[in-house]
Coordinates of C-alpha atoms in Angstrom, one line a residue:
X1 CA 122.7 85.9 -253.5
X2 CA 120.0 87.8 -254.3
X3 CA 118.5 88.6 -257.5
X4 CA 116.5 91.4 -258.7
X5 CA 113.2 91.0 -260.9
X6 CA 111.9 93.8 -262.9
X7 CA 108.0 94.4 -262.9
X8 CA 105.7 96.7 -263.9
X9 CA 103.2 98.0 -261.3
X10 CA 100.8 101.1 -261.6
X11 CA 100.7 103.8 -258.7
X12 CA 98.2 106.4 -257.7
X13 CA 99.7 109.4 -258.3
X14 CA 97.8 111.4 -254.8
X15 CA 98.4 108.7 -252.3
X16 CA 101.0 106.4 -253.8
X17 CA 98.5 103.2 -253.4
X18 CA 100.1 100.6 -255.1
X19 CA 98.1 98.2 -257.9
X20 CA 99.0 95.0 -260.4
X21 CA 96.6 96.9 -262.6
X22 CA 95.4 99.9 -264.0
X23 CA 92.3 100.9 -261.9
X24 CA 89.7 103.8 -262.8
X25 CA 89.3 104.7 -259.2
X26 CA 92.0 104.5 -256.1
X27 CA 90.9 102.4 -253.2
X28 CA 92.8 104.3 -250.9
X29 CA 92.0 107.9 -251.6
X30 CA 89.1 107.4 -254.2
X31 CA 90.3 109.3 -256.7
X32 CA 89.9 109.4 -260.4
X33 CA 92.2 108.4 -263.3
X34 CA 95.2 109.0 -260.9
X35 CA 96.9 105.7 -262.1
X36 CA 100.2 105.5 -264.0
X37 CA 102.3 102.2 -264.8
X38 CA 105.8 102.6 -263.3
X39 CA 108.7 100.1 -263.3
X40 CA 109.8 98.7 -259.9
X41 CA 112.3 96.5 -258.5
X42 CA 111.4 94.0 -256.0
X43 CA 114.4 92.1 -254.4
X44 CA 114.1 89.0 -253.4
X45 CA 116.5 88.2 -250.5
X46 CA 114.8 84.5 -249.3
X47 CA 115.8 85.4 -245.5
X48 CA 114.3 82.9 -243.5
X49 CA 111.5 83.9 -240.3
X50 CA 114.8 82.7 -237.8
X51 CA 117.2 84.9 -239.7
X52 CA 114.9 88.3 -239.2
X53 CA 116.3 90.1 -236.1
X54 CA 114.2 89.8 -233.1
X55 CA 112.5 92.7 -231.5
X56 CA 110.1 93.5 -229.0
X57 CA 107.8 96.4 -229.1
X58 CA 108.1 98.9 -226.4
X59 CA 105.9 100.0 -223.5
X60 CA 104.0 103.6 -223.6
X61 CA 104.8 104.6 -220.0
X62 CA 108.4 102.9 -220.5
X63 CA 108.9 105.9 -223.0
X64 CA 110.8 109.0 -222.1
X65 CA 110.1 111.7 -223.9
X66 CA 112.2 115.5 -224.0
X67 CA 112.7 118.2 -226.4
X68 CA 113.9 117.9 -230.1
X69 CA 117.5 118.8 -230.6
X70 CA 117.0 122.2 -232.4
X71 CA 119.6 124.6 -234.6
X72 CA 118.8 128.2 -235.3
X73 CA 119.4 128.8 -239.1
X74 CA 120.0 132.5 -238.0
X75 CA 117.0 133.5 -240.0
X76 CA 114.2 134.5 -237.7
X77 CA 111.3 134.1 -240.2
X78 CA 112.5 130.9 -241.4
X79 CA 112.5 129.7 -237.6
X80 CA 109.2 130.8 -237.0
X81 CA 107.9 128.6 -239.4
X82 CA 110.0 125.8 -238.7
X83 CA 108.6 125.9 -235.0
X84 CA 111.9 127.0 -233.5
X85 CA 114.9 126.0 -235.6
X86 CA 115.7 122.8 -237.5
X87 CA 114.9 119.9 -235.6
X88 CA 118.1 117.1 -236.0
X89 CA 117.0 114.1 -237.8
X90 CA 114.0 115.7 -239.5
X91 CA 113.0 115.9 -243.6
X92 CA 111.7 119.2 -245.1
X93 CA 110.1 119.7 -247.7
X94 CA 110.2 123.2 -249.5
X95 CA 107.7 123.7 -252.4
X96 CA 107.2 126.6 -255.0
X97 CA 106.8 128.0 -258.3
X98 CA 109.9 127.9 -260.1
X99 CA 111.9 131.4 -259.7
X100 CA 109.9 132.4 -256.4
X101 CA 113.5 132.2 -254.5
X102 CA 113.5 128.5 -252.8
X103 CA 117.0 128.0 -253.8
X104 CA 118.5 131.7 -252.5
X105 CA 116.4 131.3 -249.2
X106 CA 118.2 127.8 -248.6
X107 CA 121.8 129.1 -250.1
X108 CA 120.8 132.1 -247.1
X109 CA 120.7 129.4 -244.4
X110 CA 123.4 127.4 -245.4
X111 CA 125.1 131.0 -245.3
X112 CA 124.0 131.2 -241.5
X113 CA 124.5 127.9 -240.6
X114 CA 127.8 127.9 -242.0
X115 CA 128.7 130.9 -240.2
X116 CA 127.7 129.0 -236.9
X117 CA 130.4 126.2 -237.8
X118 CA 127.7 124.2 -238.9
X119 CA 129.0 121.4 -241.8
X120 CA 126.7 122.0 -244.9
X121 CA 126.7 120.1 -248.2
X122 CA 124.4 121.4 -251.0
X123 CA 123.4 118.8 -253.6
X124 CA 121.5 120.5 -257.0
X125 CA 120.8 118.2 -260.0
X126 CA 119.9 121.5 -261.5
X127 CA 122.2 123.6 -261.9
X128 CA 126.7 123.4 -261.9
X129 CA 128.8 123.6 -258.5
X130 CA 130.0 127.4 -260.8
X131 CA 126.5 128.5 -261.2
X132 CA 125.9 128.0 -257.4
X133 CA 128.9 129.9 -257.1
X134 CA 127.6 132.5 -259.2
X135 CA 124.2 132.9 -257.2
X136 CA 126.2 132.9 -253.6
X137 CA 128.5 135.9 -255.0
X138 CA 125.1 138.2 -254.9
X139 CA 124.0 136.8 -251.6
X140 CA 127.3 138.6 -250.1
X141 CA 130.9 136.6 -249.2
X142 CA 130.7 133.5 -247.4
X143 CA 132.9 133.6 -244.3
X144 CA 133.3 130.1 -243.3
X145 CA 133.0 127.0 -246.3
X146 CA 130.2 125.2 -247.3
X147 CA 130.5 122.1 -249.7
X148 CA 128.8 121.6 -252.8
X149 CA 127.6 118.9 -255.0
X150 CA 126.6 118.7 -258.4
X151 CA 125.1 115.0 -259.1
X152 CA 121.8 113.2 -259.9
X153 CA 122.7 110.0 -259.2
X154 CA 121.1 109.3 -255.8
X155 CA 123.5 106.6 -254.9
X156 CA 126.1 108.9 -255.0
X157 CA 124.5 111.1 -253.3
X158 CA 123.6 108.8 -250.3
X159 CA 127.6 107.7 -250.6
X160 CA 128.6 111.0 -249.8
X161 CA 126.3 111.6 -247.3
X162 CA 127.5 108.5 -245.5
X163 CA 131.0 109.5 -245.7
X164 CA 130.9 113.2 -244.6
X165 CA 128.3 112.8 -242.5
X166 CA 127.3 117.1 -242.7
X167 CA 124.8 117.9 -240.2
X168 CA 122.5 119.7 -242.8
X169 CA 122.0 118.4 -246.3
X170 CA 120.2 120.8 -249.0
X171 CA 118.4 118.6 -252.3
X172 CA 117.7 120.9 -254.9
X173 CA 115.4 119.4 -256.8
X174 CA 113.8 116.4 -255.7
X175 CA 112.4 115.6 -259.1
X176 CA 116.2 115.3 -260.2
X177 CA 117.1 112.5 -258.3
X178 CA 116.8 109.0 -259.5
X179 CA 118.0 105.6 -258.7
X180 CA 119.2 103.5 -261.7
X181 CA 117.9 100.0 -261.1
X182 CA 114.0 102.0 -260.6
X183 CA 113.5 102.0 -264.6
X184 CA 111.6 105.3 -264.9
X185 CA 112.6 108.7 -265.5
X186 CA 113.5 111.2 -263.1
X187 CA 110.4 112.8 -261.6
X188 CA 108.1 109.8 -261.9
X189 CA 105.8 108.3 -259.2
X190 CA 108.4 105.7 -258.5
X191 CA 111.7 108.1 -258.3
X192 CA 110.5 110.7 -256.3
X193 CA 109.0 108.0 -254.2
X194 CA 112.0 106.0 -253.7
X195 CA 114.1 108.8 -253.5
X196 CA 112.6 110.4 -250.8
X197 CA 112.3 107.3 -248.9
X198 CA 116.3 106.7 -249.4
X199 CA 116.7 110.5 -247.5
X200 CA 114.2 109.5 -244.7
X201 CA 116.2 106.6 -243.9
X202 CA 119.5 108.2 -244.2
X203 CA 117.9 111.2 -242.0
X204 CA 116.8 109.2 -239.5
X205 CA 119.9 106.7 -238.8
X206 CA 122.9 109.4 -239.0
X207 CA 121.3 111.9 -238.1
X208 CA 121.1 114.4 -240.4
X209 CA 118.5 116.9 -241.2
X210 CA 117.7 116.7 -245.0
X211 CA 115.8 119.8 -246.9
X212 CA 114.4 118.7 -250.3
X213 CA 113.2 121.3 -252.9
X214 CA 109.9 120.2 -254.9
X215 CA 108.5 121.9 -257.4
X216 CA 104.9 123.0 -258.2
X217 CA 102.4 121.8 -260.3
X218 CA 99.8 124.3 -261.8
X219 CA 97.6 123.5 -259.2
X220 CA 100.1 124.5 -256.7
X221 CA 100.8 121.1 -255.1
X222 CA 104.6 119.5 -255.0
X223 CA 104.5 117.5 -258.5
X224 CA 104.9 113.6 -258.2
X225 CA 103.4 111.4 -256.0
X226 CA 101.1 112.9 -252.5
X227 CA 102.5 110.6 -250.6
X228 CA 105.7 112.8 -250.7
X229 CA 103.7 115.1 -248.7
X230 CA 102.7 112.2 -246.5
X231 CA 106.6 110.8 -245.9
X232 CA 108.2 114.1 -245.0
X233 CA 108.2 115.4 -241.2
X234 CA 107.2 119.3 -242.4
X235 CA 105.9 121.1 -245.7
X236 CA 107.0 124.5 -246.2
X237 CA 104.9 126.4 -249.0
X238 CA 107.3 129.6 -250.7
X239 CA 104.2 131.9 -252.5
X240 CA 104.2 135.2 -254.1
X241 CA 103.9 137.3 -256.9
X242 CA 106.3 136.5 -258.7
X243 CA 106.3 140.5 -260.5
X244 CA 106.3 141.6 -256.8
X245 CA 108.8 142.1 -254.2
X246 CA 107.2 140.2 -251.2
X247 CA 107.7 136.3 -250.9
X248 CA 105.5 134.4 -248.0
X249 CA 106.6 131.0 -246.2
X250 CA 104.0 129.0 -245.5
X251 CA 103.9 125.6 -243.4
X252 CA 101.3 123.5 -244.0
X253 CA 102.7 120.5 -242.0
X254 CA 105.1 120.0 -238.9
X255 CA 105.2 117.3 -237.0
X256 CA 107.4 119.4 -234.6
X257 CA 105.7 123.0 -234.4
X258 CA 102.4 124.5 -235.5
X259 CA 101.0 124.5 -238.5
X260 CA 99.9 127.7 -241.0
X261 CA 102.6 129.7 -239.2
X262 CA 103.9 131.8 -241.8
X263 CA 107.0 134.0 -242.5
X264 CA 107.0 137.1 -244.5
X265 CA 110.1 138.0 -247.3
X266 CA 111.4 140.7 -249.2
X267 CA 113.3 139.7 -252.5
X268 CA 116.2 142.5 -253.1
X269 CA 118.9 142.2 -255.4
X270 CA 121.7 140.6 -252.4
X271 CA 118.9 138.4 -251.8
X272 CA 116.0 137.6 -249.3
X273 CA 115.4 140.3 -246.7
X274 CA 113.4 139.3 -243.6
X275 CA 110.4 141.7 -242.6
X276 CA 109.8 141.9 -239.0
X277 CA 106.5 143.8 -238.8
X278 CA 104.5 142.0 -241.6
X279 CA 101.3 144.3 -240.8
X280 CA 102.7 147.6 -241.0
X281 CA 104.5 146.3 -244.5
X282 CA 101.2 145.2 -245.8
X283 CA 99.2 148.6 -245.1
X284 CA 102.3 150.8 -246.5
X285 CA 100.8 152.6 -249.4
X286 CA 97.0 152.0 -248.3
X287 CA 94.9 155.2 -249.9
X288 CA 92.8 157.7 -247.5
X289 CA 89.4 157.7 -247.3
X290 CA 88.9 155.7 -250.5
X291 CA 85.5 154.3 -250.7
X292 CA 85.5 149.7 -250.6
X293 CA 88.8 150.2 -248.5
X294 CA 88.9 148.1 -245.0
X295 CA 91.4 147.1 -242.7
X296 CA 91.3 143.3 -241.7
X297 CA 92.7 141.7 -239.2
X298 CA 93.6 138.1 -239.8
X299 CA 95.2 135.2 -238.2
X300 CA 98.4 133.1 -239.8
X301 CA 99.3 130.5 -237.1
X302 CA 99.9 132.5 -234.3
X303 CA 100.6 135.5 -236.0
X304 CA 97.9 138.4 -236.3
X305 CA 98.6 140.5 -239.9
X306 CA 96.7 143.5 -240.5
X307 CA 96.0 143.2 -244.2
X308 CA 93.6 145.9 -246.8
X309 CA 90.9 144.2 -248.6
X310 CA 89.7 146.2 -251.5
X311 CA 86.1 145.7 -253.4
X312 CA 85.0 147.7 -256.3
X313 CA 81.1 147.6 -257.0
X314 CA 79.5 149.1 -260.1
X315 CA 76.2 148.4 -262.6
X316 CA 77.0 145.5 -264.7
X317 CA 76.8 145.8 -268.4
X318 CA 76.2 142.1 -269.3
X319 CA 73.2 140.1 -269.0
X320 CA 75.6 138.4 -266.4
X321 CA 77.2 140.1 -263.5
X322 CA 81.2 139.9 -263.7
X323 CA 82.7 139.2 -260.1
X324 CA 86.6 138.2 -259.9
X325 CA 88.5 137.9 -256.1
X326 CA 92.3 138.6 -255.8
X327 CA 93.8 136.6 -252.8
X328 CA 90.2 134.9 -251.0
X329 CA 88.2 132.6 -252.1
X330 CA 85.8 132.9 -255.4
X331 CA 83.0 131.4 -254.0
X332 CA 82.7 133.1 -250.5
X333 CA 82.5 136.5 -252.7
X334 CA 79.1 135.2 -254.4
X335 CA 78.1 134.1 -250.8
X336 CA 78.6 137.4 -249.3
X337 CA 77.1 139.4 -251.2
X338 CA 73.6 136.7 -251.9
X339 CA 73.7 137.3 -247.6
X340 CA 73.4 141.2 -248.4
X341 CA 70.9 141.4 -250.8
X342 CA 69.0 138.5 -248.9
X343 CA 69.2 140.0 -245.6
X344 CA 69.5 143.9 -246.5
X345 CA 68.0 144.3 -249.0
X346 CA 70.3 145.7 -250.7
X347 CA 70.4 144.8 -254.6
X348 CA 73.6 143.3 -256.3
X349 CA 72.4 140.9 -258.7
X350 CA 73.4 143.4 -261.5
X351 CA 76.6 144.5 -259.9
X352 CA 80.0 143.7 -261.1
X353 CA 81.9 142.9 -257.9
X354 CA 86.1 142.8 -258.1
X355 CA 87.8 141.6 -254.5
X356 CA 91.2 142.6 -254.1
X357 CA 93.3 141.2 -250.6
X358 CA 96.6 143.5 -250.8
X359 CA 100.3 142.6 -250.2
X360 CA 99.8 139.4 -252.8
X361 CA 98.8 137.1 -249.9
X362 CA 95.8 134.3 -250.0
X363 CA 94.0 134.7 -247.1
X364 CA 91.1 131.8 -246.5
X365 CA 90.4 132.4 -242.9
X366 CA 86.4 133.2 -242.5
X367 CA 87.5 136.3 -240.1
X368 CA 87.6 138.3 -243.5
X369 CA 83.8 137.6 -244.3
X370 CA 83.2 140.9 -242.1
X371 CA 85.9 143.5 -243.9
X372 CA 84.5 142.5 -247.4
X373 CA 81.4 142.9 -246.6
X374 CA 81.9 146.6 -245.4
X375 CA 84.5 146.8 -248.7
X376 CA 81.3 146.0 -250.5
X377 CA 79.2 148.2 -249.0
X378 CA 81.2 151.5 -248.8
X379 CA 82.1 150.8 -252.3
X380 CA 78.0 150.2 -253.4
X381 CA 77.3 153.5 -251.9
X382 CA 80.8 155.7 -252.6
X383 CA 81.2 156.1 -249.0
X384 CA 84.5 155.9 -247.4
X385 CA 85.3 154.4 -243.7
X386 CA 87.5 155.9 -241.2
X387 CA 91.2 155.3 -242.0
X388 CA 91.4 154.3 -238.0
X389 CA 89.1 151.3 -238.2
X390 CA 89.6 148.1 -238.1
X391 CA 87.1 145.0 -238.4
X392 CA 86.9 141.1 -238.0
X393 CA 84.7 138.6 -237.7
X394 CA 82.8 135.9 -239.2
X395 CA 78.8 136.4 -241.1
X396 CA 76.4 133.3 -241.5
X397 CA 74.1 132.9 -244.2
X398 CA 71.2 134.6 -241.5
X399 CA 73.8 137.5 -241.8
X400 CA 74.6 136.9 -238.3
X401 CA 78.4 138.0 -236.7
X402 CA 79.5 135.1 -235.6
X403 CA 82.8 135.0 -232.7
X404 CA 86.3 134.3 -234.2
X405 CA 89.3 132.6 -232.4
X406 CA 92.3 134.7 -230.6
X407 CA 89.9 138.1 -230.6
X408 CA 92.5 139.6 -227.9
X409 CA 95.5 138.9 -230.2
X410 CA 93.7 140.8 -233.1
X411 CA 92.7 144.1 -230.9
X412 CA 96.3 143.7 -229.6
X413 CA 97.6 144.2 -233.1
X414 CA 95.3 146.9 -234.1
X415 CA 96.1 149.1 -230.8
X416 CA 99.7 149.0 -231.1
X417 CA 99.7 150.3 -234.8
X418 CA 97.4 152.9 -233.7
X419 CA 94.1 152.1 -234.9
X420 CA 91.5 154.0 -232.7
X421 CA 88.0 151.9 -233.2
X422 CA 87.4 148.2 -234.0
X423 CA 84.7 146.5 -235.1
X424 CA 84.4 142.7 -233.8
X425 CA 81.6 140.5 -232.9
X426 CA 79.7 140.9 -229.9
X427 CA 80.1 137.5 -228.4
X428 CA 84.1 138.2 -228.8
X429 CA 83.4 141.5 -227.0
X430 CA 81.7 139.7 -223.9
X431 CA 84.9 137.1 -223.8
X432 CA 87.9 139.4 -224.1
X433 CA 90.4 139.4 -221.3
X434 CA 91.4 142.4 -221.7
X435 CA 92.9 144.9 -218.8
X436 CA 91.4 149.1 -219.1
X437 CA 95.6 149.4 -220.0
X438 CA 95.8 147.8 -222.9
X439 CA 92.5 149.1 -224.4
X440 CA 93.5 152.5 -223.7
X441 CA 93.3 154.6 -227.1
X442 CA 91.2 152.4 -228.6
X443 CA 87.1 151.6 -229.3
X444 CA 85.8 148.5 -228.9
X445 CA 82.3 148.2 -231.0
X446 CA 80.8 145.2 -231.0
X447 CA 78.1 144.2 -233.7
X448 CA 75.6 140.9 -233.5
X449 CA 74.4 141.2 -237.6
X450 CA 75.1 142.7 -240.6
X451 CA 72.4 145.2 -239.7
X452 CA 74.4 147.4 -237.4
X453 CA 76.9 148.1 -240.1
X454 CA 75.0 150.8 -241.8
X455 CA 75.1 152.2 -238.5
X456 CA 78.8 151.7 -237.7
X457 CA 79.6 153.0 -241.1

């Protein structure tokens, strides 16, 4: 018989390193103050060595290997990100700030999936099976059934699971969920661990593929433990403004596709509306001939997006020089522009800088260093660029041009929405494989320092 003893242990809250006592530092991922005490429940079974099954571990070259069993959620963006569909047996995790639309983008796939004669069952601990119903009525009529649960209880949850056996499960939220004999409150270190782990297994042996909602913390990770992050087979990121209309799907982990692919949304009043040419969407509305305007060419996954990057430049009038960035990173801003006053001599120390990446995206890839240096620079000296370049590529801190990665894939982009001259690195302009075809109607010009932009522009 076995019997159940409660204890108290204390768990990092980043890596879920497990402790007898509160610790100032984690050994595992050596951070700090990331302890909290949580209840557990340890059972002890007293199976003997000869009782545990025996099992042999397996040969590598014994293994056969072949493609994952994959369903199409009939929403292309969605797919992209996913790597090619949902992938039987796997756990997804789908994190976000609250409103941003996780719940109507999966109540859209179960739509599609249910249309397919796929068997659904949606499980929120947040909301009534009638205010589901509610949301569902403004994402159009449902033609075929799906089924939906309203229950915290994760026992339950896992009962019904077992006994319907649907081929997709939605859990919206995670931080909902708890287990009664775990003592803590829903949303702790412990649930949301043991929670999660309860899906995996249940993921794994019917097979079922599980997608689990997480909220956000401030910081913009999944709250609860990291080691969520850690047990799931893919992380989807859902970003925007949330005052705008555009919504961005991020992965940041797949074990079974690529990773920073990203999918691009429009929020409308019947719901999510896929955008199929994210670069022309994110340059609708982009002003002519405006001085500190440029026309980037960046990378997500394996998808180039032509994005605007904006800088205003004007005399400061503070002892200290004001300088803000809008969808980059802070920090590369002040880098820049130390690199043009270093190396052109060019003074900004008493310039207010503002950085502004269009469309509400955040784009961290150092392919942008190159358009906001020329934002900077048409906007220091109220001169506008040509509304038919485009430019990529990376500086150093000897404000060299350094090569980025898929050039050909970026030129490719900026040819077939019409742009007539781009401005890349010269080392990318030596490596292109590119036929006389499909550079026709286009300029190539390559530059080797931030020198040769005063000449370009």
């Amino acid at each position: 018989m076995a019997k159940s003893k409660q204890k108290t242990s204390f768990f990092c809250k980043e890596c879920g390193f497990e402790s007898p006592k509160w610790l100032g530092q984690c050994p595992g991922c050596k951070e700090w103050d990331s302890f909290v005490e949580e209840p557990v429940v340890k059972t002890v079974t007293g199976r003997s060595v000869a009782a545990i099954e025996h099992r042999e571990p397996s040969k590598l070259s014994e293994i056969t290997t072949g493609d994952e069993i994959r369903t199409l959620t009939g929403i292309g963006e969605l797919d992209r990100v996913l790597g090619g569909g949902i992938v039987t047996g796997s756990l997804v995790l789908v994190g976000g700030d609250p409103g941003i639309g996780k719940s109507t983008l999966l109540l859209q796939m179960c739509k599609q999936l249910a249309e397919a004669d796929k068997d659904v069952l949606y499980v929120s601990g947040e909301e009534s099976v009638r205010q589901i119903k509610m949301r569902a009525d403004r994402l159009g009529t449902f033609e075929k059934e799906i089924f939906l649960l309203s229950e915290t209880d994760l026992d339950v949850v896992a009962e019904v699971i077992g006994r319907r056996k649907p081929e997709v499960v939605i859990i919206d939220s995670i931080q909902t969920m708890y287990r009664e004999e775990i003592g803590s409150a829903p949303g702790s270190v412990g649930q949301v661990r043991e929670t999660t782990g309860t899906l995996m297994r249940l993921a794994k042996s019917l097979p079922v593929s599980v997608f689990i909602v997480g909220h956000v913390t401030k910081e913009g990770v999944v709250a609860g433990p990291r080691v969520l992050e850690h047990m799931v087979d893919t992380v989807l990121y859902f970003e925007g403004d949330g005052g705008a209309s555009y919504r961005f799907l991020r992965g940041v982990k797949n074990r079974f596709g690529s990773t920073d692919e990203i999918g691009v949304f429009e929020m409308r009043g019947n719901g999510l509306v896929e955008v199929l040419n994210p670069s022309e969407f994110m340059l609708a509305g982009k002003p002519k001939q405006a001085p500190g305007s440029v026309v980037v060419c960046s990378i997500e996954g394996t998808r180039p997006i032509l994005i605007e990057v904006q800088a205003l430049v004007c005399q400061t009038n503070f002892n200290m020089p004001r300088r803000t960035a809008t969808g980059t990173d802070y920090n590369r801003i002040n880098l820049l522009m130390a690199v043009i006053e270093k190396r052109m001599g060019i003074r900004m120390g008493d310039c207010d800088a503002y950085i502004n990446v269009t469309g509400g995206m955040r784009i961290h890839e150092p392919a942008l260093d190159l358009g906001i240096i020329m934002a900077l620079l048409t906007s220091y000296r109220n001169q506008s660029l040509d509304d038919d370049t485009i430019c990529f590529g990376e500086v150093g801190l000897a404000g060299e041009v350094r090569a980025v990665n898929m050039a050909e894939q970026r030129v490719l982009e900026a040819a077939k929405l019409g742009f007539e001259r781009c401005i890349l690195p010269k080392v990318n302009m030596k490596s292109l494989a590119l036929t006389k075809e499909q550079l026709e109607g286009i300029q190539l010009v390559g530059v080797g320092s931030i020198h040769e932009l005063l000449e370009v522009i």
